[in-house]
């Protein structure tokens, strides 16, 4: 919806600086040099819940599956959106409103990906009816199924997965203060009106208008009262919740300019873009697991430097700490450096740790075994044989959403050749981490 930008509208405009999307989870913290606050670091003194209408058919994607259930990186789109809210401590409940024939699918998604704050509600025949059904999941009822009525409710599209906590906080606080709030964005194209014959009638002055986006926040009592009073025409043809609270409750929403990451998955290409964004964000960190020997430490330090030059934050962790929760929670990308021994037992132990901690449930874990054989007596065929077991281990790990790769690094004595080898190794590691290709899992690469 397009909103006219009159001066008397209560609108907050912020400079656009940080445009990086939501962190996949709470791993981009101050420890990694990020200036952004990690998820869950804010607190508020009133209750907030979320309603996610997700009953659409997604016809514009051209796919048989509704877009909210389309899968990328082994996970449906709606799960990413749920997690964006679920990871925020001050959001108490998330109501997902689903079409009748998709309820079983949604329940399976909740169970498979361990979502804890979610309640599934049957949707209506239109978007507004679905939102009203979601709002009625809260209330003063003594029934066990009823959720506690929140002070503020946030309404958001299930197919907008990249919403950040700091912006949600602005929406929630503005809703509490004003009664309603909504995200807006500048128009990127001129809006025109056409005649019935298909000719230009007139155009709008783009600077005077804004695109209405999600999320939108409301005092629960205000939005609920608006829906109780609205007409059948509103339920059938209305699209804008902000208009309903203005018309029926006299509540003029505070409009807040949001980041460009609020975009909505509408077409098939948007699913590919969402996958690319998730991959890019996941690839920002890595851990190198290294032994105490000189060669292992040397290679780990060199990888930290070269991968760091590619804008990847890299921590070096000794093998003795590889099972610690602090180590596991840092990233979804791990490079295990071994010298003279294949280290498959250590890698198998890591795979078991990832499974026990459920670290690979939400995102695939990339685990790269780098084998540096400094023994001049070991032949190439012997080195390959030493890592032969990686294929069967990788096949088992892939079923647990863990992508295991192997790289053989030839021993190099010349300093110049060593730097070149490390640079090539870093390029391969970076590519494996960024692509996260299941097809290459179990492959042995040679540098």
PDB file of C-alpha atoms in Angstrom, residues 100-379:
ATOM      1  CA  UNK A 100      -6.515 -25.803   6.913  1.00  0.00           C
ATOM      2  CA  UNK A 101      -4.686 -28.055   4.440  1.00  0.00           C
ATOM      3  CA  UNK A 102      -1.282 -26.824   5.676  1.00  0.00           C
ATOM      4  CA  UNK A 103      -1.712 -27.270   9.422  1.00  0.00           C
ATOM      5  CA  UNK A 104      -0.075 -30.707   9.586  1.00  0.00           C
ATOM      6  CA  UNK A 105       2.855 -29.433   7.541  1.00  0.00           C
ATOM      7  CA  UNK A 106       3.272 -26.449   9.880  1.00  0.00           C
ATOM      8  CA  UNK A 107       3.169 -28.661  12.968  1.00  0.00           C
ATOM      9  CA  UNK A 108       5.899 -30.862  11.454  1.00  0.00           C
ATOM     10  CA  UNK A 109       8.045 -27.796  10.745  1.00  0.00           C
ATOM     11  CA  UNK A 110       7.706 -26.635  14.350  1.00  0.00           C
ATOM     12  CA  UNK A 111       8.752 -30.038  15.636  1.00  0.00           C
ATOM     13  CA  UNK A 112      11.588 -30.579  13.166  1.00  0.00           C
ATOM     14  CA  UNK A 113      13.248 -27.207  13.787  1.00  0.00           C
ATOM     15  CA  UNK A 114      12.561 -27.000  17.494  1.00  0.00           C
ATOM     16  CA  UNK A 115      10.417 -23.858  17.554  1.00  0.00           C
ATOM     17  CA  UNK A 116       9.170 -23.293  21.099  1.00  0.00           C
ATOM     18  CA  UNK A 117       7.073 -20.116  21.207  1.00  0.00           C
ATOM     19  CA  UNK A 118       4.695 -20.963  18.356  1.00  0.00           C
ATOM     20  CA  UNK A 119       0.950 -21.605  18.376  1.00  0.00           C
ATOM     21  CA  UNK A 120      -0.760 -22.638  15.114  1.00  0.00           C
ATOM     22  CA  UNK A 121      -4.200 -21.179  14.366  1.00  0.00           C
ATOM     23  CA  UNK A 122      -6.584 -21.917  11.515  1.00  0.00           C
ATOM     24  CA  UNK A 123      -6.793 -19.060   9.008  1.00  0.00           C
ATOM     25  CA  UNK A 124      -9.759 -17.468   7.284  1.00  0.00           C
ATOM     26  CA  UNK A 125     -10.780 -16.969   3.676  1.00  0.00           C
ATOM     27  CA  UNK A 126      -9.025 -13.566   3.452  1.00  0.00           C
ATOM     28  CA  UNK A 127      -5.952 -11.945   4.965  1.00  0.00           C
ATOM     29  CA  UNK A 128      -7.952  -9.787   7.404  1.00  0.00           C
ATOM     30  CA  UNK A 129     -10.017 -12.749   8.560  1.00  0.00           C
ATOM     31  CA  UNK A 130      -6.808 -14.692   9.165  1.00  0.00           C
ATOM     32  CA  UNK A 131      -5.284 -11.861  11.194  1.00  0.00           C
ATOM     33  CA  UNK A 132      -8.473 -11.595  13.278  1.00  0.00           C
ATOM     34  CA  UNK A 133      -8.332 -15.351  13.921  1.00  0.00           C
ATOM     35  CA  UNK A 134      -4.742 -14.925  15.068  1.00  0.00           C
ATOM     36  CA  UNK A 135      -5.690 -12.103  17.442  1.00  0.00           C
ATOM     37  CA  UNK A 136      -8.436 -14.236  18.949  1.00  0.00           C
ATOM     38  CA  UNK A 137      -5.851 -16.802  20.038  1.00  0.00           C
ATOM     39  CA  UNK A 138      -5.146 -14.344  22.882  1.00  0.00           C
ATOM     40  CA  UNK A 139      -7.607 -13.364  25.565  1.00  0.00           C
ATOM     41  CA  UNK A 140      -8.909 -13.750  29.064  1.00  0.00           C
ATOM     42  CA  UNK A 141     -10.307 -17.241  28.452  1.00  0.00           C
ATOM     43  CA  UNK A 142      -9.570 -19.886  31.063  1.00  0.00           C
ATOM     44  CA  UNK A 143      -9.080 -22.479  28.359  1.00  0.00           C
ATOM     45  CA  UNK A 144      -5.619 -24.025  28.330  1.00  0.00           C
ATOM     46  CA  UNK A 145      -5.262 -23.257  24.626  1.00  0.00           C
ATOM     47  CA  UNK A 146      -5.742 -19.491  25.133  1.00  0.00           C
ATOM     48  CA  UNK A 147      -2.583 -17.373  25.238  1.00  0.00           C
ATOM     49  CA  UNK A 148      -2.120 -14.492  27.649  1.00  0.00           C
ATOM     50  CA  UNK A 149      -3.244 -11.226  26.077  1.00  0.00           C
ATOM     51  CA  UNK A 150      -0.186  -9.049  25.286  1.00  0.00           C
ATOM     52  CA  UNK A 151       0.081  -5.296  25.703  1.00  0.00           C
ATOM     53  CA  UNK A 152       1.398  -4.966  22.128  1.00  0.00           C
ATOM     54  CA  UNK A 153       0.956  -7.270  19.176  1.00  0.00           C
ATOM     55  CA  UNK A 154       3.188  -7.160  16.102  1.00  0.00           C
ATOM     56  CA  UNK A 155       1.731  -8.252  12.773  1.00  0.00           C
ATOM     57  CA  UNK A 156       4.257  -9.378  10.199  1.00  0.00           C
ATOM     58  CA  UNK A 157       4.302 -11.245   6.890  1.00  0.00           C
ATOM     59  CA  UNK A 158       5.492 -14.834   7.166  1.00  0.00           C
ATOM     60  CA  UNK A 159       7.522 -14.325   3.969  1.00  0.00           C
ATOM     61  CA  UNK A 160       9.651 -11.431   5.273  1.00  0.00           C
ATOM     62  CA  UNK A 161      12.442 -13.333   7.074  1.00  0.00           C
ATOM     63  CA  UNK A 162      14.960 -10.506   7.521  1.00  0.00           C
ATOM     64  CA  UNK A 163      13.625  -8.371  10.337  1.00  0.00           C
ATOM     65  CA  UNK A 164      16.028  -7.173  13.029  1.00  0.00           C
ATOM     66  CA  UNK A 165      15.498  -6.817  16.756  1.00  0.00           C
ATOM     67  CA  UNK A 166      16.417  -3.137  16.949  1.00  0.00           C
ATOM     68  CA  UNK A 167      13.750  -2.227  14.378  1.00  0.00           C
ATOM     69  CA  UNK A 168      11.145  -4.427  16.060  1.00  0.00           C
ATOM     70  CA  UNK A 169      11.915  -2.606  19.292  1.00  0.00           C
ATOM     71  CA  UNK A 170      11.142   0.747  17.617  1.00  0.00           C
ATOM     72  CA  UNK A 171       7.866  -0.648  16.276  1.00  0.00           C
ATOM     73  CA  UNK A 172       6.843  -2.096  19.661  1.00  0.00           C
ATOM     74  CA  UNK A 173       7.650   1.045  21.655  1.00  0.00           C
ATOM     75  CA  UNK A 174       5.925   3.334  19.139  1.00  0.00           C
ATOM     76  CA  UNK A 175       2.845   1.084  19.210  1.00  0.00           C
ATOM     77  CA  UNK A 176       2.680   1.261  22.996  1.00  0.00           C
ATOM     78  CA  UNK A 177       3.035   5.049  22.973  1.00  0.00           C
ATOM     79  CA  UNK A 178       0.832   5.870  19.978  1.00  0.00           C
ATOM     80  CA  UNK A 179      -1.508   2.884  19.789  1.00  0.00           C
ATOM     81  CA  UNK A 180      -0.247   1.828  16.357  1.00  0.00           C
ATOM     82  CA  UNK A 181       2.954   1.921  14.342  1.00  0.00           C
ATOM     83  CA  UNK A 182       4.106   0.735  10.955  1.00  0.00           C
ATOM     84  CA  UNK A 183       7.156   0.337   8.766  1.00  0.00           C
ATOM     85  CA  UNK A 184       7.464   2.423   5.610  1.00  0.00           C
ATOM     86  CA  UNK A 185       9.964   2.600   2.768  1.00  0.00           C
ATOM     87  CA  UNK A 186      10.616   5.210   0.060  1.00  0.00           C
ATOM     88  CA  UNK A 187       9.081   4.447  -3.324  1.00  0.00           C
ATOM     89  CA  UNK A 188      11.655   3.330  -5.880  1.00  0.00           C
ATOM     90  CA  UNK A 189       9.402   3.848  -8.902  1.00  0.00           C
ATOM     91  CA  UNK A 190       6.976   6.543  -9.949  1.00  0.00           C
ATOM     92  CA  UNK A 191       3.315   5.593  -9.472  1.00  0.00           C
ATOM     93  CA  UNK A 192       0.980   6.349 -12.370  1.00  0.00           C
ATOM     94  CA  UNK A 193      -2.768   6.112 -12.957  1.00  0.00           C
ATOM     95  CA  UNK A 194      -4.019   4.775 -16.280  1.00  0.00           C
ATOM     96  CA  UNK A 195      -7.222   5.231 -18.242  1.00  0.00           C
ATOM     97  CA  UNK A 196      -9.573   2.343 -19.011  1.00  0.00           C
ATOM     98  CA  UNK A 197      -8.110   2.324 -22.533  1.00  0.00           C
ATOM     99  CA  UNK A 198      -4.599   1.757 -21.177  1.00  0.00           C
ATOM    100  CA  UNK A 199      -3.209   5.298 -21.542  1.00  0.00           C
ATOM    101  CA  UNK A 200      -1.532   7.515 -18.984  1.00  0.00           C
ATOM    102  CA  UNK A 201      -3.985   9.497 -16.894  1.00  0.00           C
ATOM    103  CA  UNK A 202      -1.668  11.118 -14.354  1.00  0.00           C
ATOM    104  CA  UNK A 203       1.342  10.386 -12.158  1.00  0.00           C
ATOM    105  CA  UNK A 204       1.908  10.903  -8.444  1.00  0.00           C
ATOM    106  CA  UNK A 205       4.706  12.987  -6.987  1.00  0.00           C
ATOM    107  CA  UNK A 206       6.890  10.209  -5.638  1.00  0.00           C
ATOM    108  CA  UNK A 207       8.444  12.290  -2.845  1.00  0.00           C
ATOM    109  CA  UNK A 208       5.019  12.739  -1.227  1.00  0.00           C
ATOM    110  CA  UNK A 209       4.345   9.011  -0.817  1.00  0.00           C
ATOM    111  CA  UNK A 210       5.777   5.983   0.966  1.00  0.00           C
ATOM    112  CA  UNK A 211       5.324   2.236   0.608  1.00  0.00           C
ATOM    113  CA  UNK A 212       3.644   0.635   3.603  1.00  0.00           C
ATOM    114  CA  UNK A 213       5.638  -2.392   4.768  1.00  0.00           C
ATOM    115  CA  UNK A 214       5.682  -4.864   7.628  1.00  0.00           C
ATOM    116  CA  UNK A 215       6.116  -5.191  10.584  1.00  0.00           C
ATOM    117  CA  UNK A 216       3.249  -3.219  12.100  1.00  0.00           C
ATOM    118  CA  UNK A 217       2.623  -2.887  15.827  1.00  0.00           C
ATOM    119  CA  UNK A 218      -0.576  -2.198  17.775  1.00  0.00           C
ATOM    120  CA  UNK A 219      -1.881  -2.019  21.258  1.00  0.00           C
ATOM    121  CA  UNK A 220      -3.727  -5.313  21.388  1.00  0.00           C
ATOM    122  CA  UNK A 221      -6.959  -3.714  22.554  1.00  0.00           C
ATOM    123  CA  UNK A 222      -6.846  -1.179  19.703  1.00  0.00           C
ATOM    124  CA  UNK A 223      -6.360  -3.624  16.834  1.00  0.00           C
ATOM    125  CA  UNK A 224      -8.804  -6.121  18.338  1.00  0.00           C
ATOM    126  CA  UNK A 225     -11.464  -3.414  18.721  1.00  0.00           C
ATOM    127  CA  UNK A 226     -10.923  -2.324  15.106  1.00  0.00           C
ATOM    128  CA  UNK A 227     -11.524  -5.855  13.821  1.00  0.00           C
ATOM    129  CA  UNK A 228     -14.594  -6.301  16.003  1.00  0.00           C
ATOM    130  CA  UNK A 229     -16.106  -3.175  14.421  1.00  0.00           C
ATOM    131  CA  UNK A 230     -14.982  -3.511  10.812  1.00  0.00           C
ATOM    132  CA  UNK A 231     -17.385  -4.380   8.015  1.00  0.00           C
ATOM    133  CA  UNK A 232     -17.657  -7.449   5.809  1.00  0.00           C
ATOM    134  CA  UNK A 233     -16.279  -5.311   2.972  1.00  0.00           C
ATOM    135  CA  UNK A 234     -13.176  -4.605   5.054  1.00  0.00           C
ATOM    136  CA  UNK A 235     -12.743  -8.297   5.810  1.00  0.00           C
ATOM    137  CA  UNK A 236     -13.179  -9.212   2.166  1.00  0.00           C
ATOM    138  CA  UNK A 237     -11.242  -6.505   0.340  1.00  0.00           C
ATOM    139  CA  UNK A 238      -9.188  -4.559   2.890  1.00  0.00           C
ATOM    140  CA  UNK A 239      -5.402  -4.839   2.954  1.00  0.00           C
ATOM    141  CA  UNK A 240      -4.134  -2.252   5.433  1.00  0.00           C
ATOM    142  CA  UNK A 241      -4.361  -2.815   9.197  1.00  0.00           C
ATOM    143  CA  UNK A 242      -3.211   0.765   9.875  1.00  0.00           C
ATOM    144  CA  UNK A 243      -6.244   2.061   8.002  1.00  0.00           C
ATOM    145  CA  UNK A 244      -8.604  -0.071  10.102  1.00  0.00           C
ATOM    146  CA  UNK A 245      -7.380   1.323  13.440  1.00  0.00           C
ATOM    147  CA  UNK A 246      -7.566   4.857  12.059  1.00  0.00           C
ATOM    148  CA  UNK A 247     -11.084   4.398  10.708  1.00  0.00           C
ATOM    149  CA  UNK A 248     -12.638   2.525  13.633  1.00  0.00           C
ATOM    150  CA  UNK A 249     -10.545   3.622  16.632  1.00  0.00           C
ATOM    151  CA  UNK A 250      -9.263   7.034  15.570  1.00  0.00           C
ATOM    152  CA  UNK A 251      -5.684   5.868  16.134  1.00  0.00           C
ATOM    153  CA  UNK A 252      -3.191   7.475  13.758  1.00  0.00           C
ATOM    154  CA  UNK A 253      -0.161   5.241  13.462  1.00  0.00           C
ATOM    155  CA  UNK A 254       3.359   6.427  13.922  1.00  0.00           C
ATOM    156  CA  UNK A 255       5.282   5.593  10.748  1.00  0.00           C
ATOM    157  CA  UNK A 256       8.926   4.553  10.977  1.00  0.00           C
ATOM    158  CA  UNK A 257      11.227   4.231   7.999  1.00  0.00           C
ATOM    159  CA  UNK A 258      12.678   0.758   7.970  1.00  0.00           C
ATOM    160  CA  UNK A 259      15.787  -0.822   6.419  1.00  0.00           C
ATOM    161  CA  UNK A 260      15.677  -2.272   2.934  1.00  0.00           C
ATOM    162  CA  UNK A 261      16.011  -5.780   4.393  1.00  0.00           C
ATOM    163  CA  UNK A 262      12.268  -5.752   5.119  1.00  0.00           C
ATOM    164  CA  UNK A 263      11.592  -6.911   1.553  1.00  0.00           C
ATOM    165  CA  UNK A 264       9.046  -9.614   0.914  1.00  0.00           C
ATOM    166  CA  UNK A 265       9.562 -12.901  -0.902  1.00  0.00           C
ATOM    167  CA  UNK A 266       7.098 -12.603  -3.764  1.00  0.00           C
ATOM    168  CA  UNK A 267       8.609 -14.300  -6.813  1.00  0.00           C
ATOM    169  CA  UNK A 268      10.743 -17.383  -7.357  1.00  0.00           C
ATOM    170  CA  UNK A 269      13.857 -15.245  -7.792  1.00  0.00           C
ATOM    171  CA  UNK A 270      13.274 -13.822  -4.308  1.00  0.00           C
ATOM    172  CA  UNK A 271      13.750 -17.300  -2.843  1.00  0.00           C
ATOM    173  CA  UNK A 272      17.159 -17.470  -4.508  1.00  0.00           C
ATOM    174  CA  UNK A 273      17.982 -14.018  -3.136  1.00  0.00           C
ATOM    175  CA  UNK A 274      16.967 -15.089   0.375  1.00  0.00           C
ATOM    176  CA  UNK A 275      19.187 -18.157   0.123  1.00  0.00           C
ATOM    177  CA  UNK A 276      22.095 -15.995  -1.030  1.00  0.00           C
ATOM    178  CA  UNK A 277      21.639 -13.623   1.915  1.00  0.00           C
ATOM    179  CA  UNK A 278      21.605 -16.482   4.424  1.00  0.00           C
ATOM    180  CA  UNK A 279      24.717 -18.017   2.867  1.00  0.00           C
ATOM    181  CA  UNK A 280      26.533 -14.688   2.891  1.00  0.00           C
ATOM    182  CA  UNK A 281      25.706 -14.098   6.544  1.00  0.00           C
ATOM    183  CA  UNK A 282      26.671 -17.603   7.613  1.00  0.00           C
ATOM    184  CA  UNK A 283      30.032 -17.228   5.858  1.00  0.00           C
ATOM    185  CA  UNK A 284      31.163 -14.289   7.985  1.00  0.00           C
ATOM    186  CA  UNK A 285      32.779 -16.427  10.704  1.00  0.00           C
ATOM    187  CA  UNK A 286      34.799 -19.619  11.043  1.00  0.00           C
ATOM    188  CA  UNK A 287      36.786 -21.580  13.633  1.00  0.00           C
ATOM    189  CA  UNK A 288      40.093 -23.315  12.909  1.00  0.00           C
ATOM    190  CA  UNK A 289      40.752 -26.301  15.177  1.00  0.00           C
ATOM    191  CA  UNK A 290      44.493 -26.863  15.490  1.00  0.00           C
ATOM    192  CA  UNK A 291      46.811 -29.135  17.438  1.00  0.00           C
ATOM    193  CA  UNK A 292      49.817 -28.060  19.475  1.00  0.00           C
ATOM    194  CA  UNK A 293      52.520 -29.078  17.016  1.00  0.00           C
ATOM    195  CA  UNK A 294      54.442 -26.347  15.194  1.00  0.00           C
ATOM    196  CA  UNK A 295      53.183 -27.212  11.701  1.00  0.00           C
ATOM    197  CA  UNK A 296      49.541 -27.247  12.779  1.00  0.00           C
ATOM    198  CA  UNK A 297      49.819 -23.927  14.624  1.00  0.00           C
ATOM    199  CA  UNK A 298      51.661 -22.368  11.704  1.00  0.00           C
ATOM    200  CA  UNK A 299      48.994 -23.406   9.205  1.00  0.00           C
ATOM    201  CA  UNK A 300      46.173 -22.299  11.505  1.00  0.00           C
ATOM    202  CA  UNK A 301      47.754 -18.866  11.907  1.00  0.00           C
ATOM    203  CA  UNK A 302      48.257 -18.533   8.162  1.00  0.00           C
ATOM    204  CA  UNK A 303      44.615 -19.473   7.498  1.00  0.00           C
ATOM    205  CA  UNK A 304      43.409 -16.963  10.062  1.00  0.00           C
ATOM    206  CA  UNK A 305      45.329 -14.243   8.253  1.00  0.00           C
ATOM    207  CA  UNK A 306      44.350 -15.133   4.688  1.00  0.00           C
ATOM    208  CA  UNK A 307      40.673 -15.836   5.461  1.00  0.00           C
ATOM    209  CA  UNK A 308      40.583 -12.653   7.502  1.00  0.00           C
ATOM    210  CA  UNK A 309      41.700 -10.705   4.441  1.00  0.00           C
ATOM    211  CA  UNK A 310      38.497 -11.998   2.778  1.00  0.00           C
ATOM    212  CA  UNK A 311      36.329 -10.334   5.465  1.00  0.00           C
ATOM    213  CA  UNK A 312      35.848 -13.543   7.439  1.00  0.00           C
ATOM    214  CA  UNK A 313      36.340 -13.471  11.210  1.00  0.00           C
ATOM    215  CA  UNK A 314      38.393 -16.531  12.193  1.00  0.00           C
ATOM    216  CA  UNK A 315      39.080 -17.900  15.683  1.00  0.00           C
ATOM    217  CA  UNK A 316      41.750 -20.508  16.406  1.00  0.00           C
ATOM    218  CA  UNK A 317      40.693 -23.152  18.907  1.00  0.00           C
ATOM    219  CA  UNK A 318      42.965 -25.872  20.354  1.00  0.00           C
ATOM    220  CA  UNK A 319      41.794 -29.436  19.861  1.00  0.00           C
ATOM    221  CA  UNK A 320      41.295 -29.779  23.626  1.00  0.00           C
ATOM    222  CA  UNK A 321      38.390 -27.281  23.477  1.00  0.00           C
ATOM    223  CA  UNK A 322      36.655 -28.576  20.381  1.00  0.00           C
ATOM    224  CA  UNK A 323      33.751 -30.051  22.349  1.00  0.00           C
ATOM    225  CA  UNK A 324      33.109 -26.976  24.503  1.00  0.00           C
ATOM    226  CA  UNK A 325      29.785 -25.181  24.059  1.00  0.00           C
ATOM    227  CA  UNK A 326      31.536 -21.803  23.780  1.00  0.00           C
ATOM    228  CA  UNK A 327      33.490 -23.095  20.810  1.00  0.00           C
ATOM    229  CA  UNK A 328      30.523 -24.762  19.131  1.00  0.00           C
ATOM    230  CA  UNK A 329      28.285 -21.685  19.425  1.00  0.00           C
ATOM    231  CA  UNK A 330      30.715 -19.344  17.675  1.00  0.00           C
ATOM    232  CA  UNK A 331      29.923 -20.304  14.110  1.00  0.00           C
ATOM    233  CA  UNK A 332      28.584 -22.884  11.653  1.00  0.00           C
ATOM    234  CA  UNK A 333      31.950 -23.211   9.847  1.00  0.00           C
ATOM    235  CA  UNK A 334      34.864 -25.272  11.147  1.00  0.00           C
ATOM    236  CA  UNK A 335      38.282 -26.131   9.707  1.00  0.00           C
ATOM    237  CA  UNK A 336      40.081 -29.016  11.422  1.00  0.00           C
ATOM    238  CA  UNK A 337      43.831 -29.039  10.764  1.00  0.00           C
ATOM    239  CA  UNK A 338      45.682 -32.350  11.144  1.00  0.00           C
ATOM    240  CA  UNK A 339      49.332 -33.221  10.578  1.00  0.00           C
ATOM    241  CA  UNK A 340      50.618 -36.682   9.606  1.00  0.00           C
ATOM    242  CA  UNK A 341      47.409 -38.401  10.762  1.00  0.00           C
ATOM    243  CA  UNK A 342      44.107 -38.220   9.018  1.00  0.00           C
ATOM    244  CA  UNK A 343      42.293 -37.128  12.158  1.00  0.00           C
ATOM    245  CA  UNK A 344      39.077 -38.886  11.158  1.00  0.00           C
ATOM    246  CA  UNK A 345      38.476 -39.936  14.758  1.00  0.00           C
ATOM    247  CA  UNK A 346      38.614 -36.303  15.857  1.00  0.00           C
ATOM    248  CA  UNK A 347      36.289 -35.266  13.038  1.00  0.00           C
ATOM    249  CA  UNK A 348      33.879 -38.071  13.925  1.00  0.00           C
ATOM    250  CA  UNK A 349      33.872 -36.762  17.496  1.00  0.00           C
ATOM    251  CA  UNK A 350      33.053 -33.265  16.219  1.00  0.00           C
ATOM    252  CA  UNK A 351      30.183 -34.603  14.121  1.00  0.00           C
ATOM    253  CA  UNK A 352      28.812 -36.345  17.207  1.00  0.00           C
ATOM    254  CA  UNK A 353      29.102 -33.107  19.196  1.00  0.00           C
ATOM    255  CA  UNK A 354      27.194 -31.138  16.562  1.00  0.00           C
ATOM    256  CA  UNK A 355      24.448 -33.759  16.662  1.00  0.00           C
ATOM    257  CA  UNK A 356      24.262 -33.847  20.472  1.00  0.00           C
ATOM    258  CA  UNK A 357      24.030 -30.052  20.717  1.00  0.00           C
ATOM    259  CA  UNK A 358      21.522 -29.828  17.825  1.00  0.00           C
ATOM    260  CA  UNK A 359      23.875 -27.281  16.270  1.00  0.00           C
ATOM    261  CA  UNK A 360      22.985 -28.308  12.724  1.00  0.00           C
ATOM    262  CA  UNK A 361      19.187 -28.229  13.117  1.00  0.00           C
ATOM    263  CA  UNK A 362      18.627 -24.669  11.884  1.00  0.00           C
ATOM    264  CA  UNK A 363      21.640 -24.239   9.591  1.00  0.00           C
ATOM    265  CA  UNK A 364      23.993 -26.648   7.880  1.00  0.00           C
ATOM    266  CA  UNK A 365      27.385 -26.999   9.546  1.00  0.00           C
ATOM    267  CA  UNK A 366      30.425 -26.919   7.274  1.00  0.00           C
ATOM    268  CA  UNK A 367      33.308 -29.048   8.573  1.00  0.00           C
ATOM    269  CA  UNK A 368      36.505 -29.069   6.509  1.00  0.00           C
ATOM    270  CA  UNK A 369      39.298 -31.499   7.323  1.00  0.00           C
ATOM    271  CA  UNK A 370      42.659 -30.128   6.148  1.00  0.00           C
ATOM    272  CA  UNK A 371      45.363 -32.799   6.191  1.00  0.00           C
ATOM    273  CA  UNK A 372      48.980 -31.609   6.005  1.00  0.00           C
ATOM    274  CA  UNK A 373      51.406 -34.496   5.733  1.00  0.00           C
ATOM    275  CA  UNK A 374      54.912 -33.254   6.483  1.00  0.00           C
ATOM    276  CA  UNK A 375      56.458 -36.687   6.112  1.00  0.00           C
ATOM    277  CA  UNK A 376      58.557 -36.938   2.960  1.00  0.00           C
ATOM    278  CA  UNK A 377      58.257 -40.737   3.035  1.00  0.00           C
ATOM    279  CA  UNK A 378      54.470 -40.733   2.620  1.00  0.00           C
ATOM    280  CA  UNK A 379      53.329 -41.181  -0.959  1.00  0.00           C
TER     281      UNK A 379
END
